[in-house]
Coordinates of C-alpha atoms and ligand atoms in Angstrom, one line a residue:
M1 CA 17.5 -6.6 90.9
L2 CA 18.3 -10.2 90.1
R3 CA 16.4 -9.8 86.9
I4 CA 18.5 -6.8 85.9
I5 CA 21.7 -8.7 86.7
I6 CA 20.6 -11.7 84.6
C7 CA 19.6 -9.3 81.8
I8 CA 23.1 -7.7 81.8
L9 CA 24.8 -11.1 81.8
V10 CA 22.7 -12.4 79.0
L11 CA 23.1 -9.2 76.9
G12 CA 26.9 -9.3 77.6
A13 CA 27.2 -12.9 76.5
L14 CA 25.2 -12.2 73.3
G15 CA 27.4 -9.1 72.6
W16 CA 30.6 -11.2 73.0
A17 CA 29.2 -13.9 70.8
G18 CA 28.3 -11.4 68.1
F19 CA 31.7 -9.8 68.5
F20 CA 33.5 -13.2 68.1
N21 CA 31.2 -14.1 65.2
R22 CA 32.2 -10.9 63.4
Q23 CA 35.9 -11.6 63.9
Q24 CA 35.7 -15.3 62.8
P25 CA 36.6 -15.7 59.1
L26 CA 33.6 -17.0 57.1
S27 CA 33.9 -20.6 56.3
W28 CA 33.5 -21.8 52.7
S29 CA 32.4 -25.3 51.6
D30 CA 34.1 -27.3 48.9
N31 CA 31.2 -26.4 46.5
E32 CA 31.5 -22.7 47.3
R33 CA 35.2 -22.8 46.7
A34 CA 34.7 -24.5 43.3
T35 CA 32.2 -21.8 42.3
I36 CA 34.5 -19.0 43.4
A37 CA 37.3 -20.6 41.4
S38 CA 35.1 -20.6 38.3
L39 CA 34.5 -16.8 38.7
R40 CA 38.2 -15.9 38.8
L41 CA 39.9 -14.2 35.9
A42 CA 42.5 -16.6 34.6
D43 CA 46.0 -15.4 33.7
E44 CA 46.2 -13.5 30.5
K45 CA 47.5 -16.3 28.3
T46 CA 44.7 -18.7 29.3
L47 CA 42.1 -15.9 28.9
L48 CA 43.2 -15.1 25.4
Q49 CA 42.7 -18.8 24.4
N50 CA 39.0 -18.3 25.1
V51 CA 38.5 -15.2 22.9
I52 CA 35.8 -16.0 20.4
H53 CA 37.1 -14.6 17.1
T54 CA 34.9 -16.4 14.5
G55 CA 35.5 -15.0 11.0
N56 CA 38.3 -12.6 12.0
T57 CA 41.8 -13.8 11.2
V58 CA 43.4 -10.5 12.4
W59 CA 41.8 -10.5 15.9
D60 CA 45.2 -10.8 17.6
D61 CA 47.3 -8.8 15.1
V62 CA 48.8 -5.7 16.9
A63 CA 48.8 -3.6 13.7
A64 CA 45.0 -4.3 13.3
A65 CA 44.4 -3.5 17.0
K66 CA 46.3 -0.2 16.5
L67 CA 44.3 0.7 13.4
G68 CA 41.1 -0.3 15.3
Q69 CA 42.1 2.0 18.1
Q70 CA 42.5 4.9 15.7
L71 CA 39.1 4.2 14.1
F72 CA 37.5 3.8 17.6
F73 CA 38.3 7.3 18.5
D74 CA 38.0 9.0 15.1
N75 CA 35.0 11.4 14.7
Q76 CA 35.4 11.4 11.0
L77 CA 33.6 8.0 10.8
S78 CA 30.3 9.8 11.2
K79 CA 27.8 11.8 9.3
N80 CA 28.5 15.1 11.3
Q81 CA 32.2 14.4 12.0
A82 CA 31.4 14.5 15.7
V83 CA 30.6 11.0 16.7
S84 CA 33.0 8.1 17.4
C85 CA 32.6 4.8 19.1
A86 CA 34.2 6.5 22.2
T87 CA 31.3 8.9 22.3
C88 CA 29.1 6.1 23.9
H89 CA 31.9 3.7 25.0
Q90 CA 34.1 6.0 27.2
P91 CA 37.3 4.5 28.6
S92 CA 36.7 6.3 32.0
E93 CA 33.2 4.8 32.2
G94 CA 34.1 1.1 31.8
F95 CA 33.6 1.6 28.1
A96 CA 29.9 2.4 28.6
D97 CA 28.4 5.8 29.0
P98 CA 26.5 7.7 31.7
Q99 CA 23.4 8.4 29.7
A100 CA 20.3 6.2 30.2
L101 CA 19.8 6.0 26.4
S102 CA 23.0 6.8 24.5
I103 CA 23.2 9.9 22.2
G104 CA 25.0 10.0 18.9
I105 CA 23.6 11.8 15.9
S106 CA 20.3 11.5 17.9
T107 CA 19.1 9.5 20.9
T108 CA 19.4 5.8 20.5
K109 CA 16.8 3.3 21.8
R110 CA 19.0 1.5 24.3
H111 CA 21.7 2.0 27.0
S112 CA 25.3 1.5 26.0
P113 CA 26.8 -1.7 27.4
S114 CA 30.3 -2.0 28.7
L115 CA 32.9 -3.4 26.2
L116 CA 35.0 -5.1 28.9
G117 CA 35.5 -8.8 28.0
A118 CA 33.1 -8.4 25.0
A119 CA 35.5 -10.6 23.0
F120 CA 34.5 -13.6 25.1
S121 CA 30.9 -13.5 24.0
P122 CA 29.3 -15.3 21.0
W123 CA 26.5 -12.7 20.6
F124 CA 26.3 -9.0 20.6
F125 CA 23.8 -6.2 21.3
W126 CA 21.3 -6.6 24.1
D127 CA 19.2 -8.7 21.7
G128 CA 22.1 -10.6 20.2
R129 CA 21.4 -9.4 16.6
A130 CA 25.1 -9.8 15.7
D131 CA 27.0 -13.1 15.8
S132 CA 30.6 -11.6 15.9
L133 CA 32.4 -8.7 17.4
W134 CA 33.5 -7.5 13.9
A135 CA 29.9 -7.7 12.5
Q136 CA 28.6 -5.8 15.5
A137 CA 30.8 -2.8 14.8
L138 CA 29.2 -2.3 11.4
G139 CA 25.8 -1.7 13.0
P140 CA 26.5 1.6 14.8
L141 CA 28.5 3.0 11.9
E142 CA 25.4 3.0 9.6
D143 CA 22.7 3.5 12.3
P144 CA 21.1 6.9 11.7
A145 CA 21.0 7.6 15.5
E146 CA 24.6 6.6 16.1
H147 CA 27.4 7.4 13.6
G148 CA 24.9 8.0 10.7
A149 CA 27.6 7.2 8.2
N150 CA 27.5 5.0 5.1
R151 CA 29.9 2.3 3.9
L152 CA 31.1 4.0 0.8
Q153 CA 32.0 7.2 2.7
L154 CA 33.9 5.0 5.2
A155 CA 35.7 3.0 2.5
K156 CA 36.8 6.3 0.9
L157 CA 38.1 7.5 4.3
I158 CA 40.1 4.4 4.7
A159 CA 41.5 4.6 1.2
T160 CA 42.8 8.2 1.9
K161 CA 43.4 8.7 5.6
Y162 CA 44.4 5.2 6.6
K163 CA 45.8 3.7 3.3
P164 CA 49.3 2.6 4.5
Q165 CA 48.1 1.0 7.8
Y166 CA 45.2 -0.7 6.0
Q167 CA 47.3 -2.1 3.1
A168 CA 49.9 -3.4 5.5
I169 CA 47.2 -5.6 7.1
F170 CA 44.7 -6.4 4.4
G171 CA 46.5 -5.8 1.1
P172 CA 45.7 -3.4 -1.8
I173 CA 42.7 -1.1 -1.5
S174 CA 41.0 0.7 -4.5
D175 CA 40.7 4.5 -4.3
F176 CA 36.9 4.4 -5.1
N177 CA 37.4 7.7 -6.9
H178 CA 35.0 6.7 -9.7
L179 CA 32.1 6.3 -7.3
A180 CA 29.7 8.8 -5.8
S181 CA 30.5 10.1 -2.3
H182 CA 27.8 8.3 -0.3
A183 CA 26.2 4.9 -0.8
T184 CA 24.8 2.0 1.2
P185 CA 22.0 -0.5 0.7
L186 CA 20.7 0.2 4.3
S187 CA 19.5 3.7 4.7
D188 CA 16.4 5.8 5.0
N189 CA 18.2 8.2 2.6
P190 CA 16.9 7.4 -0.9
L191 CA 19.9 9.1 -2.5
W192 CA 22.4 6.9 -0.7
R193 CA 20.3 3.8 -1.6
N194 CA 20.1 4.8 -5.3
N195 CA 23.8 5.4 -5.4
W196 CA 24.3 1.9 -4.1
Q197 CA 22.0 0.3 -6.6
R198 CA 23.8 2.0 -9.4
M199 CA 27.2 0.5 -8.4
S200 CA 28.5 -2.6 -10.1
V201 CA 28.4 -5.8 -8.1
T202 CA 32.2 -5.8 -8.1
D203 CA 32.3 -2.3 -6.6
Q204 CA 29.7 -3.2 -4.1
D205 CA 31.8 -6.2 -3.1
A206 CA 35.0 -4.2 -2.8
V207 CA 33.3 -1.6 -0.6
N208 CA 31.7 -4.3 1.6
Q209 CA 35.1 -5.9 2.0
V210 CA 36.7 -2.7 3.3
F211 CA 33.6 -2.1 5.5
A212 CA 34.0 -5.6 7.0
N213 CA 37.7 -5.0 7.6
I214 CA 36.9 -1.8 9.5
G215 CA 34.8 -4.1 11.8
K216 CA 37.6 -6.6 12.1
S217 CA 40.2 -3.9 13.1
L218 CA 37.7 -2.5 15.6
A219 CA 37.2 -6.1 17.0
A220 CA 41.0 -6.6 17.2
Y221 CA 41.2 -3.4 19.4
Q222 CA 38.2 -4.4 21.6
S223 CA 39.6 -7.9 22.1
R224 CA 42.3 -6.3 24.2
L225 CA 39.9 -4.6 26.6
I226 CA 40.3 -7.1 29.4
P227 CA 40.3 -6.1 33.1
S228 CA 43.3 -6.9 35.3
P229 CA 42.6 -9.0 38.5
S230 CA 40.2 -7.1 40.8
R231 CA 40.1 -7.3 44.6
F232 CA 37.7 -10.2 44.2
D233 CA 40.2 -12.2 42.1
K234 CA 43.0 -11.6 44.6
F235 CA 40.7 -12.7 47.4
A236 CA 39.8 -15.9 45.4
A237 CA 43.4 -16.7 44.7
Q238 CA 44.4 -16.4 48.4
L239 CA 41.3 -18.3 49.6
L240 CA 42.0 -21.2 47.2
T241 CA 45.7 -21.4 48.0
Q242 CA 45.8 -20.6 51.7
G243 CA 42.3 -21.7 52.9
S244 CA 41.2 -18.2 54.0
S245 CA 41.7 -14.6 53.1
D246 CA 40.8 -11.1 54.5
I247 CA 41.5 -9.3 51.2
L248 CA 37.7 -8.8 51.1
N249 CA 36.1 -7.6 54.3
R250 CA 33.3 -9.5 56.1
T251 CA 30.5 -7.6 54.4
E252 CA 31.9 -8.2 51.0
Q253 CA 32.4 -11.9 51.7
Q254 CA 28.8 -12.2 52.9
G255 CA 27.8 -10.6 49.6
L256 CA 29.8 -13.1 47.7
K257 CA 28.2 -15.9 49.6
L258 CA 24.7 -14.6 48.7
F259 CA 25.7 -14.0 45.1
I260 CA 26.8 -17.7 44.6
S261 CA 24.0 -19.2 46.7
E262 CA 21.5 -21.1 44.5
E263 CA 18.8 -20.5 47.1
K264 CA 19.4 -17.0 48.4
G265 CA 20.9 -14.6 45.8
Q266 CA 20.6 -16.9 42.8
C267 CA 22.7 -14.5 40.8
I268 CA 25.1 -17.3 39.8
R269 CA 22.4 -18.9 37.8
C270 CA 22.9 -16.2 35.1
H271 CA 26.0 -14.2 36.1
N272 CA 28.7 -16.9 36.0
G273 CA 32.2 -17.5 34.7
P274 CA 35.0 -15.0 34.8
F275 CA 33.0 -12.3 33.2
L276 CA 29.9 -13.0 35.3
T277 CA 27.7 -13.8 32.4
N278 CA 26.4 -17.0 31.0
N279 CA 26.4 -15.3 27.5
D280 CA 22.7 -16.2 27.2
F281 CA 19.5 -14.3 27.0
Q282 CA 17.0 -14.2 29.9
V283 CA 13.7 -12.6 30.6
T284 CA 13.9 -10.4 33.7
G285 CA 10.9 -8.2 32.8
I286 CA 12.9 -5.1 32.1
K287 CA 11.0 -3.2 29.6
D288 CA 12.2 -2.5 26.1
P289 CA 11.6 1.2 25.3
R290 CA 11.0 0.2 21.7
L291 CA 7.7 -1.6 22.4
P292 CA 5.7 -2.6 20.6
L293 CA 8.4 -3.4 18.0
G294 CA 11.3 -4.6 20.1
S295 CA 11.0 -8.1 21.5
G296 CA 14.5 -8.9 22.6
R297 CA 16.2 -12.1 21.6
L298 CA 13.3 -13.3 19.5
E299 CA 13.9 -10.4 17.1
G300 CA 17.7 -10.4 17.5
I301 CA 18.2 -14.0 16.3
T302 CA 16.0 -13.4 13.3
I303 CA 18.2 -10.4 12.3
A304 CA 21.4 -12.3 12.9
L305 CA 20.3 -15.2 10.7
N306 CA 19.5 -12.8 7.8
S307 CA 22.5 -10.5 8.3
E308 CA 24.7 -9.8 5.2
F309 CA 27.7 -10.0 7.6
N310 CA 27.0 -13.0 9.6
C311 CA 29.3 -16.1 10.0
R312 CA 27.9 -17.6 6.8
S313 CA 28.5 -14.4 4.7
P314 CA 31.3 -14.2 2.2
Y315 CA 32.9 -11.4 4.3
S316 CA 33.5 -13.8 7.3
S317 CA 37.0 -15.2 7.0
T318 CA 36.0 -18.7 8.0
Q319 CA 37.8 -21.6 6.4
D320 CA 34.9 -24.1 6.8
K321 CA 31.5 -22.5 7.4
D322 CA 30.0 -25.9 8.2
T323 CA 32.2 -26.4 11.3
E324 CA 32.9 -22.7 12.3
C325 CA 29.3 -21.4 12.2
L326 CA 27.7 -23.9 14.5
E327 CA 26.7 -21.2 17.0
L328 CA 24.6 -19.5 14.4
D329 CA 23.4 -22.7 12.8
Y330 CA 22.1 -24.1 16.1
A331 CA 20.9 -21.0 17.7
K332 CA 17.4 -21.3 19.0
S333 CA 15.1 -19.0 17.0
S334 CA 11.7 -19.6 18.4
G335 CA 10.0 -20.1 21.8
D336 CA 8.4 -18.0 24.5
E337 CA 11.6 -17.9 26.5
L338 CA 13.2 -15.7 23.7
N339 CA 10.4 -13.2 23.8
F340 CA 11.6 -10.1 25.8
A341 CA 14.8 -11.9 26.6
F342 CA 18.0 -9.8 26.8
K343 CA 21.7 -10.5 27.0
V344 CA 23.0 -11.2 30.5
P345 CA 25.6 -8.4 30.9
T346 CA 29.1 -8.7 32.4
L347 CA 29.4 -7.5 36.0
R348 CA 33.1 -6.7 35.6
N349 CA 33.7 -3.0 36.6
I350 CA 30.0 -2.7 37.3
S351 CA 30.6 0.2 39.7
Q352 CA 31.8 2.3 36.8
T353 CA 28.9 1.7 34.3
A354 CA 25.7 3.2 35.8
P355 CA 23.0 3.6 34.8
Y356 CA 21.9 -0.1 34.4
M357 CA 19.8 -2.4 32.3
H358 CA 19.3 -2.3 28.6
N359 CA 16.9 0.7 29.0
G360 CA 19.2 2.4 31.5
S361 CA 16.2 2.6 33.9
F362 CA 18.1 2.1 37.2
D363 CA 20.5 4.8 38.4
N364 CA 22.4 2.8 40.9
L365 CA 23.1 -0.8 42.1
Q366 CA 20.7 -0.5 45.0
Q367 CA 17.9 0.1 42.6
V368 CA 18.9 -3.0 40.5
L369 CA 19.1 -5.1 43.7
H370 CA 15.8 -3.8 44.9
F371 CA 14.3 -4.8 41.6
Y372 CA 15.5 -8.4 42.1
T373 CA 13.7 -8.6 45.5
R374 CA 10.4 -7.7 43.8
A375 CA 11.1 -9.1 40.3
K376 CA 7.9 -7.4 39.2
S377 CA 7.9 -7.1 35.4
Q378 CA 8.1 -3.5 34.1
Y379 CA 5.6 -4.5 31.4
S380 CA 2.0 -3.7 32.1
D381 CA -1.0 -5.7 30.8
T382 CA -1.7 -2.9 28.2
D383 CA 1.8 -3.3 26.8
V384 CA 1.2 -7.0 26.3
E385 CA -2.2 -6.3 24.7
S386 CA -0.8 -3.7 22.3
K387 CA 2.0 -6.1 21.4
R388 CA -0.5 -8.8 20.6
D389 CA -2.4 -6.4 18.3
T390 CA 0.3 -4.8 16.3
S391 CA 3.2 -7.2 16.1
T392 CA 3.6 -9.7 13.3
L393 CA 5.2 -12.0 15.8
S394 CA 2.4 -14.1 17.2
K395 CA 2.0 -15.4 20.8
Q396 CA 3.5 -12.3 22.4
S397 CA 3.4 -12.3 26.1
V398 CA 5.6 -11.8 29.1
T399 CA 4.2 -14.8 30.8
H400 CA 7.7 -16.4 30.7
L401 CA 9.9 -14.8 33.4
D402 CA 13.3 -16.3 34.3
I403 CA 13.4 -14.8 37.8
E404 CA 11.3 -14.8 40.9
P405 CA 11.2 -12.3 43.7
L406 CA 14.1 -12.9 46.1
A407 CA 13.6 -12.9 49.9
L408 CA 16.5 -10.7 50.8
A409 CA 16.7 -8.3 53.7
S410 CA 18.0 -4.8 53.2
E411 CA 21.2 -5.7 55.1
Q412 CA 21.8 -8.5 52.5
L413 CA 21.3 -6.0 49.6
I414 CA 24.1 -3.9 51.2
Q415 CA 26.3 -7.0 51.3
L416 CA 25.6 -7.9 47.7
E417 CA 26.4 -4.3 46.6
A418 CA 29.6 -4.4 48.6
F419 CA 30.6 -7.6 46.8
L420 CA 29.7 -6.2 43.3
N421 CA 32.0 -3.2 44.0
T422 CA 34.9 -5.6 44.5
L423 CA 34.7 -6.6 40.7
T424 CA 36.3 -3.3 39.5
S425 CA 39.9 -3.1 38.4
P426 CA 41.9 -1.1 35.8
I427 CA 42.1 -2.5 32.2
N428 CA 45.1 -4.7 31.7
L429 CA 46.6 -2.3 29.1
D430 CA 49.1 0.5 28.9
D431 CA 47.3 3.9 29.1
T432 CA 48.3 4.7 25.5
W433 CA 45.7 2.1 24.4
L434 CA 42.9 3.8 26.3
K435 CA 42.8 7.2 24.5
K436 CA 42.8 8.7 21.1
P437 CA 46.2 7.8 19.6
N438 CA 48.4 10.7 18.5
Ligands
HEC1 C1 25.5 6.7 19.9 C2 26.1 5.8 20.9 C3 26.9 4.6 20.4 C4 28.0 4.7 19.5 C5 28.5 5.9 18.7 C6 28.5 3.3 19.4 N1 27.8 2.5 20.3 FE1 28.2 0.6 20.7 N2 26.5 0.4 21.6 C7 25.6 1.5 21.9 C8 24.3 1.0 22.4 C9 23.1 1.8 22.8 C10 24.4 -0.4 22.4 C11 23.3 -1.4 22.7 C12 22.4 -1.4 21.4 C13 21.4 -2.5 21.4 O1 21.7 -3.6 22.0 O2 20.4 -2.4 20.7 C14 25.8 -0.7 21.9 C15 26.3 -2.0 21.8 C16 27.7 -2.3 21.5 C17 28.3 -3.5 21.6 C18 27.7 -4.8 22.1 C19 28.3 -5.3 23.4 C20 27.7 -6.5 23.9 O3 28.2 -7.1 24.8 O4 26.7 -7.0 23.4 C21 29.6 -3.4 21.1 C22 30.7 -4.4 21.1 C23 29.7 -2.0 20.7 N3 28.5 -1.4 20.9 C24 30.9 -1.5 20.1 C25 30.8 -0.3 19.4 C26 31.8 0.2 18.4 C27 33.0 -0.6 18.0 C28 31.4 1.4 18.0 C29 32.0 2.2 16.9 C30 32.0 1.7 15.6 C31 30.2 1.7 18.7 N4 29.8 0.7 19.6 C32 29.5 2.9 18.6 C33 25.9 2.8 21.8 C34 26.8 3.3 20.9
HEC2 C1 17.6 -15.3 35.3 C2 18.9 -14.7 35.0 C3 19.4 -13.6 36.0 C4 19.6 -13.7 37.4 C5 19.2 -14.9 38.3 C6 20.2 -12.5 37.8 N1 20.4 -11.7 36.7 FE1 21.2 -9.9 36.8 N2 20.8 -9.6 34.8 C7 20.2 -10.5 34.0 C8 19.8 -9.9 32.8 C9 19.2 -10.6 31.6 C10 20.2 -8.5 32.9 C11 19.9 -7.5 31.8 C12 18.4 -7.2 31.9 C13 18.0 -6.1 30.9 O1 18.7 -5.1 30.7 O2 16.9 -6.3 30.3 C14 20.8 -8.4 34.2 C15 21.3 -7.2 34.7 C16 22.0 -7.1 35.9 C17 22.7 -5.9 36.3 C18 22.9 -4.6 35.5 C19 24.1 -4.7 34.6 C20 24.2 -3.6 33.6 O3 25.3 -3.5 33.1 O4 23.3 -2.9 33.3 C21 23.2 -6.1 37.5 C22 24.1 -5.2 38.4 C23 22.8 -7.5 37.9 N3 22.0 -8.0 36.9 C24 23.1 -8.1 39.1 C25 22.5 -9.3 39.5 C26 22.6 -9.8 40.9 C27 23.3 -9.2 42.0 C28 21.8 -10.9 40.9 C29 21.4 -11.8 42.1 C30 20.7 -11.1 43.1 C31 21.3 -11.1 39.5 N4 21.7 -10.1 38.7 C32 20.5 -12.2 39.1 C33 20.0 -11.8 34.3 C34 20.0 -12.3 35.6

């Protein structure tokens, strides 16, 4: 009997302690507070000062953003008149798309990333093969699996359909009437390539200039795609001014604590700053479906250095290439840590952008988090072998991994997911910007 009474008393005391513990606000150290402050979205004015707009003098011009919006939603910028940027970057899906591998003219090789906060990044694509937001846009337009268009077709479209808007921003445009209908130096279509080779250098240059300006207008539009403060940002603001906050519930706060812990979650090592990315490339062992050809950042930086539209190109409106192209000039272009490294994506509005990873291989956040607890590379030994045999890039291996398995219990994964869901908020723009303009 006595034993039973003791048991009841002990259990009761434990129960109360647990109850009080649940009610107590979590305490935050000075270090944790400083980290939380660094993850907060700044006010709009401060944020805009951090937009990276190398080579694009119209990045904050409203007329250019409006033209960019029209182009973003226009199906005529494609081979079959049925694909636009919005096909794979849908406003309702956090400007990503619900397919594992996006579908344009045909199926692409990677998953579509979110465009929120893209303007704060120095490198674009999962492998960073473009060094500016404007140069990035030129890729999908001529990619046979995406828009499948060619630059002459697009220059002609601008010279007819968009002439007044274009001229108001960039000055006079030729009508290109004396040229064939389709031409580009980059195509598997021999007719389009021949047409390009037959053009004079002056005509090629004029077409390239319009093509680059299409990219700059699209970049001006995308530079406005910034989220408004989410529940996390509101929590952070209150915590930092008032010392505590219950805007996030206890589970969400525990998730945040794990996220910023260097020992436990370790997420902060790579997902940091207001867009929760270090803008760098890391090896997590997520497999590139393009194997054995794709090799992540190692391949991406080589393409960027040789791109006809990079920071050093004549189409980049930089005043002084020696001081403005430092990011490109100093980019690391060799080393094991670049092999199979992919861009750390933003986690803003992450609840809207499933599936996840550059190959779209995880359907939901629990699967992503579960992956981090195992951190087992998706590459098999045979992949590594075949890569060694067939690739011209030597010393291929996935021996370099930037993550190690995390010792997290299933309850902690639920807490992390709850925190990730607090990073979603509407885009800080009038609805008229988020759809095809009339
Ligand atoms: C057919 C689907 C599709 C279309 C159409 C498309 N994209 Fe993408 N977009 C993708 C995929 C897939 C990626 C990732 C490709 C890669 O990394 O190799 C991507 C990457 C991007 C990125 C890089 C984001 C980052 O953070 O690195 C930007 C910006 C972007 N697209 C903007 C655009 C614009 C602007 C257009 C229209 C000109 C466009 N996309 C058309 C599917 C598409
Ligand atoms: C060593 C750097 C690193 C660490 C640490 C890290 N991540 Fe990532 N994360 C990445 C990279 C790189 C990708 C993209 C991988 C790919 O697609 O190949 C990614 C992808 C993701 C994605 C999918 C995003 C999308 O749009 O597809 C989520 C969600 C995510 N990480 C959350 C976390 C969380 C939560 C933690 C902590 C438990 C964490 N990450 C730790 C580098 C890291």
